[in-house]
Each structure stands twice: as C-alpha cells, then as structure tokens.
mmCIF file of C-alpha atoms in Angstrom:
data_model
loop_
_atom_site.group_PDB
_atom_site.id
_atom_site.type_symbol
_atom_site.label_atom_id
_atom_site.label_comp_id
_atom_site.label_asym_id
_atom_site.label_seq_id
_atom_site.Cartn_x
_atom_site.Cartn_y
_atom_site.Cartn_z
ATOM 1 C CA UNK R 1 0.000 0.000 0.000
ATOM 2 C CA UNK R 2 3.005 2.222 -0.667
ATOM 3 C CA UNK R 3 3.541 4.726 -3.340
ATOM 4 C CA UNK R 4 5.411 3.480 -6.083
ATOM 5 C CA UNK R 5 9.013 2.415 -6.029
ATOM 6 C CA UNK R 6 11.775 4.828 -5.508
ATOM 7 C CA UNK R 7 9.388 7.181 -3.603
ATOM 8 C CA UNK R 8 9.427 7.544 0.483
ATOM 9 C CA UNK R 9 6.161 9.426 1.222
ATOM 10 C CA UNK R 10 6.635 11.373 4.810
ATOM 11 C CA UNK R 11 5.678 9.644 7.854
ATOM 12 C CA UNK R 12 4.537 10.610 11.420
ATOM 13 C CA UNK R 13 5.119 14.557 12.673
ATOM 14 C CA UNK R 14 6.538 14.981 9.400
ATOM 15 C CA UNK R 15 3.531 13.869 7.633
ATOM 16 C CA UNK R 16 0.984 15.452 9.976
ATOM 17 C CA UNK R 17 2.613 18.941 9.494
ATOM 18 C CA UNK R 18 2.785 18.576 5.628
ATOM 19 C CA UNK R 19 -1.103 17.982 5.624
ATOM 20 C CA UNK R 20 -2.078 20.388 8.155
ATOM 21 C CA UNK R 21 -0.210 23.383 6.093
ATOM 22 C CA UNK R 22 -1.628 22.189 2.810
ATOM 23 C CA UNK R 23 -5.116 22.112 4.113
ATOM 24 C CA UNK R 24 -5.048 25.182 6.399
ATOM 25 C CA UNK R 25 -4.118 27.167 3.521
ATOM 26 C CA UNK R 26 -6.315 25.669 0.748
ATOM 27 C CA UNK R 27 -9.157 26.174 3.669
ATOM 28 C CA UNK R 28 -8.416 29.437 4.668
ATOM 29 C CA UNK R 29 -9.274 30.794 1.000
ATOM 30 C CA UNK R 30 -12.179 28.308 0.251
ATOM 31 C CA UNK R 31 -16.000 28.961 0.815
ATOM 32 C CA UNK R 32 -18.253 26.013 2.397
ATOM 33 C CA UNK R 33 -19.792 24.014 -0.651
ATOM 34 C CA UNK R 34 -23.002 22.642 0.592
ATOM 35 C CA UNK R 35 -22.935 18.660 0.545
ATOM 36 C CA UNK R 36 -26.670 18.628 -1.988
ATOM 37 C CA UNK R 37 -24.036 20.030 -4.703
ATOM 38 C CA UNK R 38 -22.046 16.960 -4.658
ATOM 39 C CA UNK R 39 -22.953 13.859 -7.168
ATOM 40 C CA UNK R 40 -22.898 11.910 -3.765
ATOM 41 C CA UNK R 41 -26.224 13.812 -2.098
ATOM 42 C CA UNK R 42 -28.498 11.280 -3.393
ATOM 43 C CA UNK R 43 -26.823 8.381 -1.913
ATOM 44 C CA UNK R 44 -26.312 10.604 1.153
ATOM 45 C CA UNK R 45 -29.390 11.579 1.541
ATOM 46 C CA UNK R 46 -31.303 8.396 1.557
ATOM 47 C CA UNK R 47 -28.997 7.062 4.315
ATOM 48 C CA UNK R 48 -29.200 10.156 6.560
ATOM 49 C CA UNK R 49 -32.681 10.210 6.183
ATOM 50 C CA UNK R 50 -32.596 6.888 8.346
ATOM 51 C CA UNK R 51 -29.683 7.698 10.640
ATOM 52 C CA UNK R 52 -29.829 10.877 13.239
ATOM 53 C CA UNK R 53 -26.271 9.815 14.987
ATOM 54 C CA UNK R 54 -24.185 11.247 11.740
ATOM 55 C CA UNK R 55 -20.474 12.020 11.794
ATOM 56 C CA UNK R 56 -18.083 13.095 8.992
ATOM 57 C CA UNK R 57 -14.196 13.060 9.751
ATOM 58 C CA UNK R 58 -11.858 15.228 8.088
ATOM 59 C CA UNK R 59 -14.849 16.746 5.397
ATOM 60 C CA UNK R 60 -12.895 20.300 5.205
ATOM 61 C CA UNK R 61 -15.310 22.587 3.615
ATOM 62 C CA UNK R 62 -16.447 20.159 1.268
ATOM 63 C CA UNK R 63 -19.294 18.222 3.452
ATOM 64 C CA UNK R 64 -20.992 15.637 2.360
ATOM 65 C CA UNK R 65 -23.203 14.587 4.982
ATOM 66 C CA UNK R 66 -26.215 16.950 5.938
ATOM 67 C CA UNK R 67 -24.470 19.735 8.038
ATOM 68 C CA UNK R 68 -27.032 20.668 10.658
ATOM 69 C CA UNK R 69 -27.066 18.057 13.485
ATOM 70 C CA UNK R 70 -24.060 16.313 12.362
ATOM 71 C CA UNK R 71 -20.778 15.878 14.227
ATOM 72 C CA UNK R 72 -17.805 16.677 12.022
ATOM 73 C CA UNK R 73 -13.620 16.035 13.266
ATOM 74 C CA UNK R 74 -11.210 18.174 11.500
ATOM 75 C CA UNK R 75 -7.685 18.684 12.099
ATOM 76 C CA UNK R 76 -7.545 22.144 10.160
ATOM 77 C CA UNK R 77 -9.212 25.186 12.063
ATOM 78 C CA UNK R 78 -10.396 27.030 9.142
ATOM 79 C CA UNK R 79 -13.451 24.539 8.122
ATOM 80 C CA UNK R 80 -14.646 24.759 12.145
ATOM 81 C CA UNK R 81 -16.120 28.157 12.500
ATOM 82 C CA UNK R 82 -18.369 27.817 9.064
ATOM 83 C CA UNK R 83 -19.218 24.434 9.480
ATOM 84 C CA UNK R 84 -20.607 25.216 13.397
ATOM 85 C CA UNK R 85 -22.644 28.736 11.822
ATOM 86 C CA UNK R 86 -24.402 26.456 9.519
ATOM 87 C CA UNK R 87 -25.383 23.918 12.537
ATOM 88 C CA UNK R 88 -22.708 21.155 12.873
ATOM 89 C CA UNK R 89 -21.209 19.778 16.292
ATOM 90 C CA UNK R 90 -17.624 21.213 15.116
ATOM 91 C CA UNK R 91 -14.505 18.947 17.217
ATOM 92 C CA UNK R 92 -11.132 19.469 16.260
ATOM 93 C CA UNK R 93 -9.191 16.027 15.856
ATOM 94 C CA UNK R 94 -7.424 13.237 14.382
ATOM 95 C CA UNK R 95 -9.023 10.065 12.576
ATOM 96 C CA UNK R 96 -6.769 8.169 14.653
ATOM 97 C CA UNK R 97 -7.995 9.548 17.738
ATOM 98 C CA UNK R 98 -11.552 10.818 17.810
ATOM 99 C CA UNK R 99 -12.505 12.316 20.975
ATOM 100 C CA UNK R 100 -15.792 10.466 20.647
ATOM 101 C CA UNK R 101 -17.891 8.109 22.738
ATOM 102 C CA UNK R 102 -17.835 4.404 21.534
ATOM 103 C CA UNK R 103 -20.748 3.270 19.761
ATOM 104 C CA UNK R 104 -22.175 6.594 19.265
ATOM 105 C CA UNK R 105 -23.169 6.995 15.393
ATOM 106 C CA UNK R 106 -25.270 5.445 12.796
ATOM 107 C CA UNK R 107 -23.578 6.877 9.846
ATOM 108 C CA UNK R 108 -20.141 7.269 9.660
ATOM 109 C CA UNK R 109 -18.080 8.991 6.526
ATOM 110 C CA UNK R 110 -14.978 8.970 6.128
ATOM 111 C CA UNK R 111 -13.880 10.314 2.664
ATOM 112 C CA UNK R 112 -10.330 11.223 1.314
ATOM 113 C CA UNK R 113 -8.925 10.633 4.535
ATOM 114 C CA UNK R 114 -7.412 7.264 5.639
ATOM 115 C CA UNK R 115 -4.933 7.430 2.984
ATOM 116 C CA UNK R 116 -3.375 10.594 4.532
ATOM 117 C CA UNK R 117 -2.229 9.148 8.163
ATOM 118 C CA UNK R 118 0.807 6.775 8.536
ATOM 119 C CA UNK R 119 -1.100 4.474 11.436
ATOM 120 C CA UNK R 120 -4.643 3.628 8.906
ATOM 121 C CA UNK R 121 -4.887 0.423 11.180
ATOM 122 C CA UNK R 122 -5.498 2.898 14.171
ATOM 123 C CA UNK R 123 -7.826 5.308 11.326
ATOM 124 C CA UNK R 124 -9.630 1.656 10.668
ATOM 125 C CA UNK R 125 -10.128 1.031 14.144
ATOM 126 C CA UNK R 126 -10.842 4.292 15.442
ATOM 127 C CA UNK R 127 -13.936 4.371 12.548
ATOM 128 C CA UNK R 128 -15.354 1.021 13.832
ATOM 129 C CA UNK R 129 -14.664 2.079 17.507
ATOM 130 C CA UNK R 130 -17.360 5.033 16.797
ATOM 131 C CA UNK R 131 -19.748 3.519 14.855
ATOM 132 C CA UNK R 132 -22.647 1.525 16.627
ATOM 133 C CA UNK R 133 -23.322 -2.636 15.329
ATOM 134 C CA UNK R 134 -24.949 -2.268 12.240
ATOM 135 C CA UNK R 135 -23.613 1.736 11.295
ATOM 136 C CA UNK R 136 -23.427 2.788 7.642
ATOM 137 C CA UNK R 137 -19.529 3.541 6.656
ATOM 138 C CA UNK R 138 -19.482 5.758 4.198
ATOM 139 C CA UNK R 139 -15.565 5.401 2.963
ATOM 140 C CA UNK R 140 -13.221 6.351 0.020
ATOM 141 C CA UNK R 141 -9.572 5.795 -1.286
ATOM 142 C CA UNK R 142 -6.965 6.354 -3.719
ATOM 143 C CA UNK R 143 -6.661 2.976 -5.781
ATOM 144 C CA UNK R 144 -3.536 1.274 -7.060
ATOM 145 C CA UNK R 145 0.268 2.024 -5.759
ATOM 146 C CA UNK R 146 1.238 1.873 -9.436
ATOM 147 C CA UNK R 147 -0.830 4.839 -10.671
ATOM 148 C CA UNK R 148 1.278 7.065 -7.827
ATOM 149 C CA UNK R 149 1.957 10.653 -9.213
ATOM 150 C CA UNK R 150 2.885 13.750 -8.724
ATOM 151 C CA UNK R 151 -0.532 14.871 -7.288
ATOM 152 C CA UNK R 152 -0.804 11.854 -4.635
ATOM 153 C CA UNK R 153 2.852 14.280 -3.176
ATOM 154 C CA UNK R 154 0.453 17.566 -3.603
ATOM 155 C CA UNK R 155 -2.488 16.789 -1.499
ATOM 156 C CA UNK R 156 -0.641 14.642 1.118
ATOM 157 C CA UNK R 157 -1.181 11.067 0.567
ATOM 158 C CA UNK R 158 0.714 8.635 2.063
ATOM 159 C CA UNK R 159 -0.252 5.445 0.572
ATOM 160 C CA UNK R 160 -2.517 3.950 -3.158
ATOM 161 C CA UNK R 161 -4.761 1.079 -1.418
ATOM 162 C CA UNK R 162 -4.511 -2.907 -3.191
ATOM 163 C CA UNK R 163 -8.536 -3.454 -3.585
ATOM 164 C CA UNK R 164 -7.468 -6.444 -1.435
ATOM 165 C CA UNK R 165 -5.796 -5.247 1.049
ATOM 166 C CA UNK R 166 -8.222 -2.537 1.480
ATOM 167 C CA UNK R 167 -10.735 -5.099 2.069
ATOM 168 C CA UNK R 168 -9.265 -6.917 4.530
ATOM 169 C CA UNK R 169 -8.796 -3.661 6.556
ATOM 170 C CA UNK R 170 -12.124 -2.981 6.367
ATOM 171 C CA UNK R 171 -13.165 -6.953 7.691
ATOM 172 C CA UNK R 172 -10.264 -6.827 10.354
ATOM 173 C CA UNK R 173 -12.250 -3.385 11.472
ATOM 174 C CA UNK R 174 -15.495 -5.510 11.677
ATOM 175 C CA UNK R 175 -17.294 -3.973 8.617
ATOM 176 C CA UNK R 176 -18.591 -5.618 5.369
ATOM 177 C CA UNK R 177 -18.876 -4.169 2.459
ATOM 178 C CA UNK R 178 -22.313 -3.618 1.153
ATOM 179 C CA UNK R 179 -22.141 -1.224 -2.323
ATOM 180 C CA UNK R 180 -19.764 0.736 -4.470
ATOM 181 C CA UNK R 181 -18.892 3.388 -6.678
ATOM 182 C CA UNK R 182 -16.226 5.152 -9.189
ATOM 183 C CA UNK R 183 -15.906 7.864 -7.254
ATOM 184 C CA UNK R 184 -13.011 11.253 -7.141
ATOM 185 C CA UNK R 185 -12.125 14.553 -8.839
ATOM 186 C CA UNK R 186 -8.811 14.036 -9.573
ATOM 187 C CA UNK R 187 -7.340 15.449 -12.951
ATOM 188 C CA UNK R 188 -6.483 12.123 -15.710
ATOM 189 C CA UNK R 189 -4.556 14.538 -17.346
ATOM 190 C CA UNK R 190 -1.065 13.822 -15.997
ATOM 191 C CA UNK R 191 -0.035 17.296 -18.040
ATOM 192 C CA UNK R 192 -2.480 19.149 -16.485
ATOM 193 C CA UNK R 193 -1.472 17.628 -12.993
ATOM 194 C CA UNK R 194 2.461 18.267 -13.605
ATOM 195 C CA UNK R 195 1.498 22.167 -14.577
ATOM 196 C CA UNK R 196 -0.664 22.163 -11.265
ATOM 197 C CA UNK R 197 2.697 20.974 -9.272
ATOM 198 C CA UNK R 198 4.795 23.417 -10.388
ATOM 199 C CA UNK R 199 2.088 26.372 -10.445
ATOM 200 C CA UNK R 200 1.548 25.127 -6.761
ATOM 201 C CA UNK R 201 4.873 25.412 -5.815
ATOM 202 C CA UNK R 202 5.794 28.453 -7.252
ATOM 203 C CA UNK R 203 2.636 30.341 -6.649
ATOM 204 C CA UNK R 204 0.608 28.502 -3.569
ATOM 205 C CA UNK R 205 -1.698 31.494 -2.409
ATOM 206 C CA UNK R 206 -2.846 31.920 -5.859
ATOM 207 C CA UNK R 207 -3.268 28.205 -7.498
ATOM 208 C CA UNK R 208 -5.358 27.565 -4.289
ATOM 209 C CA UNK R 209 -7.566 30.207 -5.305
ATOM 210 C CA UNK R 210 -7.762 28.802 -8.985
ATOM 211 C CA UNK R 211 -8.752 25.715 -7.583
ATOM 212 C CA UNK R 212 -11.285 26.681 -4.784
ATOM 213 C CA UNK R 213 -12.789 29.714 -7.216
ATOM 214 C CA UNK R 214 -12.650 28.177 -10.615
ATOM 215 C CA UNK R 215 -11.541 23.873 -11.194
ATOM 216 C CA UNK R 216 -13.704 22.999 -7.829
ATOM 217 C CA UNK R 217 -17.104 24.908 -9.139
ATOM 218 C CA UNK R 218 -16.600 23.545 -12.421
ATOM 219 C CA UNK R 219 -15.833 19.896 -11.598
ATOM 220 C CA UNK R 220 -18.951 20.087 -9.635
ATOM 221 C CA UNK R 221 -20.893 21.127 -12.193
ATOM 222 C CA UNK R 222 -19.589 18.826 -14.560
ATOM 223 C CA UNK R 223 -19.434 15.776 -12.057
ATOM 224 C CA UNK R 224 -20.756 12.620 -13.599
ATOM 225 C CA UNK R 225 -23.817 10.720 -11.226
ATOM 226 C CA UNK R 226 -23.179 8.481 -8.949
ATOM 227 C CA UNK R 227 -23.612 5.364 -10.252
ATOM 228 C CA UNK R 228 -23.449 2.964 -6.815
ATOM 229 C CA UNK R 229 -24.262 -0.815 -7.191
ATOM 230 C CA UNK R 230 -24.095 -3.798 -5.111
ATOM 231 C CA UNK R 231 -21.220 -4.795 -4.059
ATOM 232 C CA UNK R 232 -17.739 -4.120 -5.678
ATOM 233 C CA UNK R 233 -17.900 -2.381 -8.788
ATOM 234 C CA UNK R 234 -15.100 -3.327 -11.056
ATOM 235 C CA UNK R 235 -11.316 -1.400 -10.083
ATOM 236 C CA UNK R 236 -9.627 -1.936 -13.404
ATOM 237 C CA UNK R 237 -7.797 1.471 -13.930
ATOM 238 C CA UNK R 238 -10.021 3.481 -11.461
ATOM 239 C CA UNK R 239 -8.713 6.029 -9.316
ATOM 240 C CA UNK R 240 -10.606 6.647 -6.481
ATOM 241 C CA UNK R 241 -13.606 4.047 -5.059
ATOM 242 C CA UNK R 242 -16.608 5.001 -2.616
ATOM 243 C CA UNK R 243 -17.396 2.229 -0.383
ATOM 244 C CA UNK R 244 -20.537 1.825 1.565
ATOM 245 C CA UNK R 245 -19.858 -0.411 4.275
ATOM 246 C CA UNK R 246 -21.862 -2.093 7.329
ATOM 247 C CA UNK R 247 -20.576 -2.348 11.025
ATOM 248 C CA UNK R 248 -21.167 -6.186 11.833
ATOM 249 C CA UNK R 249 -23.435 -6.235 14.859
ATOM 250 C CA UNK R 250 -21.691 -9.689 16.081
ATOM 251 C CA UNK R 251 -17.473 -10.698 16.112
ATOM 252 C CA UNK R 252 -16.506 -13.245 13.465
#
C-alpha cells in the first residue's frame, strides 16, 4: 500500500505537518460548498434520512453529509467556524484519535482521509470504535500504488490502497462491504497535474484560489452521477472508489 518504487512518502510529525499546512491554507481561502451540490447527495441523503447519529471526519469545507445536526472532526481550524454557523457539532481532531464516545453513530463517513495518516490500522479502528453494530460507513480511497503521481505528493497522501488489502482492513475493522462506486475529482490529465505541481509550488496562495474559485465549481458542475451498485464495482484502472460499508453487529 506504498507509493510506487523509488518514492518515500513522509511519515509521522513529518507527515501530519505537511497535511495540516496544505489544508489550512487551501481552507483558509475556500468557501463552504453545501454537501446537496455533490454527485454523492443522493446516496447521502437516503442514508441520513434513516440515521440521526451522523459524523463526517476530516470533510474540510467540502461536506458531504447533511451539516445541521451532524458531528464533524477536523484537524484544520479554518473549516470549524463555518461548518458550526451552519449547525454542525464542530470537534477538532485526528481520525486516529476521535474524541468520541464508543458506539455513538449510525452513519459514519470517512472520505479522502485514511490514505493521509501513517497508522490507517489505528484510522480503521478508530472508525469502527465510533460507529454503533450495524452503522453505515461511508468510505473512500486512492486505488492502485502503481498509478502514484505527482498529485498523490500535492495533497498529502501517504499510501494507493490494493482493492485487497483494502478489504481486509475494512473486515479486520469488523465492517462488510455492502455497495460501491467510481468515485473522485482528480485530474487524468497527468499534463495538467504536472502544470498544477509546479504552479503550486511556485505560486501557492494563488493556485489555491484557482482551484477553490474556478476547477472545484466547475468539476462540480460537470461531475458525472453516482452510479453505486451492489457490491464491488469493477477497479480496473479506477482512481478513487466510494465504499458503503456495514458495522457487523456480532465478532466473526
């Protein structure tokens, strides 16, 4: 579950900082994009419909879950404040270590996240820790160590998931896997991502705002639906998966 060979992603502190900086700034000059613009509010909506307990880890200002009444863990400051003015239970915090009560939600997401932190058997375990037997896990990854690039380094990602190993985290954190989808927003134009690198590290401040004014509006608008389906949809060359999971309500 390592990037690809040759490369030694940052670990620990290191790694912590690198994301904390990256998001803080890319935060600090973003607005908060309701989650019924994203292609996953159908799905999302259906399931929190049914569940009242809701908690998203990590969302930034990009939400998915419905924001008033639901508890949301960030690291970064900047998403707290807005997030708590329109009505969510705002906690700053680590996937690893959620200052939450066992057992406490019926809907769980966790999107963009676990492939961030070096520990994501403590991530893993920390998810199932909070979520009650039979909670929804709402979950999504990077796919494939060989399709490592240069934008996996610019947002902070530590590891590509095998589709098998990321299963068997997911059963060794007692939750099955119920329904799928091709999920992400990440550019296939490996051009257009190299140009983004070096625009991002000569000019942060301002290829953030590109991105939060101008690419994120527009990939929104042009997302593709959802297209979820039971089970696990085929992985063959996709980037990123969305995983709807169920916490087992008995041990194996």
């Amino acid at each position: 579950m390592q990037p690809e060979a040759g490369r030694r992603p940052l670990s620990g502190a290191a790694l912590r900082e690198a994301n904390l900086q990256f998001y803080e700034i890319l935060w600090s000059g973003a607005r908060l994009v309701p989650p019924e613009r994203f292609n996953s509010w159908r799905l999302v909506r259906d399931l929190a419909a049914r569940h009242v307990r809701r908690l998203e880890v990590a969302p930034g200002l990009r939400p998915r879950l419905p924001i008033p009444g639901t508890s949301f863990v960030d690291l970064s400051l900047a998403p707290l404040r807005p997030l708590r003015a329109a009505g969510g239970l705002v906690i700053r915090g680590l996937v690893t270590d959620l200052p939450l009560a066992t057992a406490a939600f019926d809907l769980v997401c966790a999107l963009d996240i676990v492939e961030h932190v070096d520990d994501d058997i403590a991530a893993f375990s920390e998810l199932s820790r909070v979520s009650a037997p039979g909670a929804t896990l709402l979950l999504s990854v990077p796919l494939h160590p060989e399709a490592w690039t240069a934008f996996d380094d610019m947002v902070g990602h530590h590891r590509r998931y095998e589709p098998a190993q990321l299963l068997a985290r997911l059963a060794e954190a007692g939750f099955q896997l119920r329904r799928s989808a091709i999920f992400g927003m990440q550019p296939r134009n490996q051009r257009l991502v190299d140009f983004g690198m070096r625009y991002l590290e000569r000019h942060r401040s301002r290829a953030m705002w590109w991105y939060n004014r101008v690419f994120m509006p527009l990939g929104l608008r042009f997302a593709r639906p959802l297209q979820v389906v039971e089970g696990l949809v085929g992985l063959a060359g996709v980037d990123t998966v969305l995983l709807v999971c169920e916490k087992r309500t008995t041990a194996l």
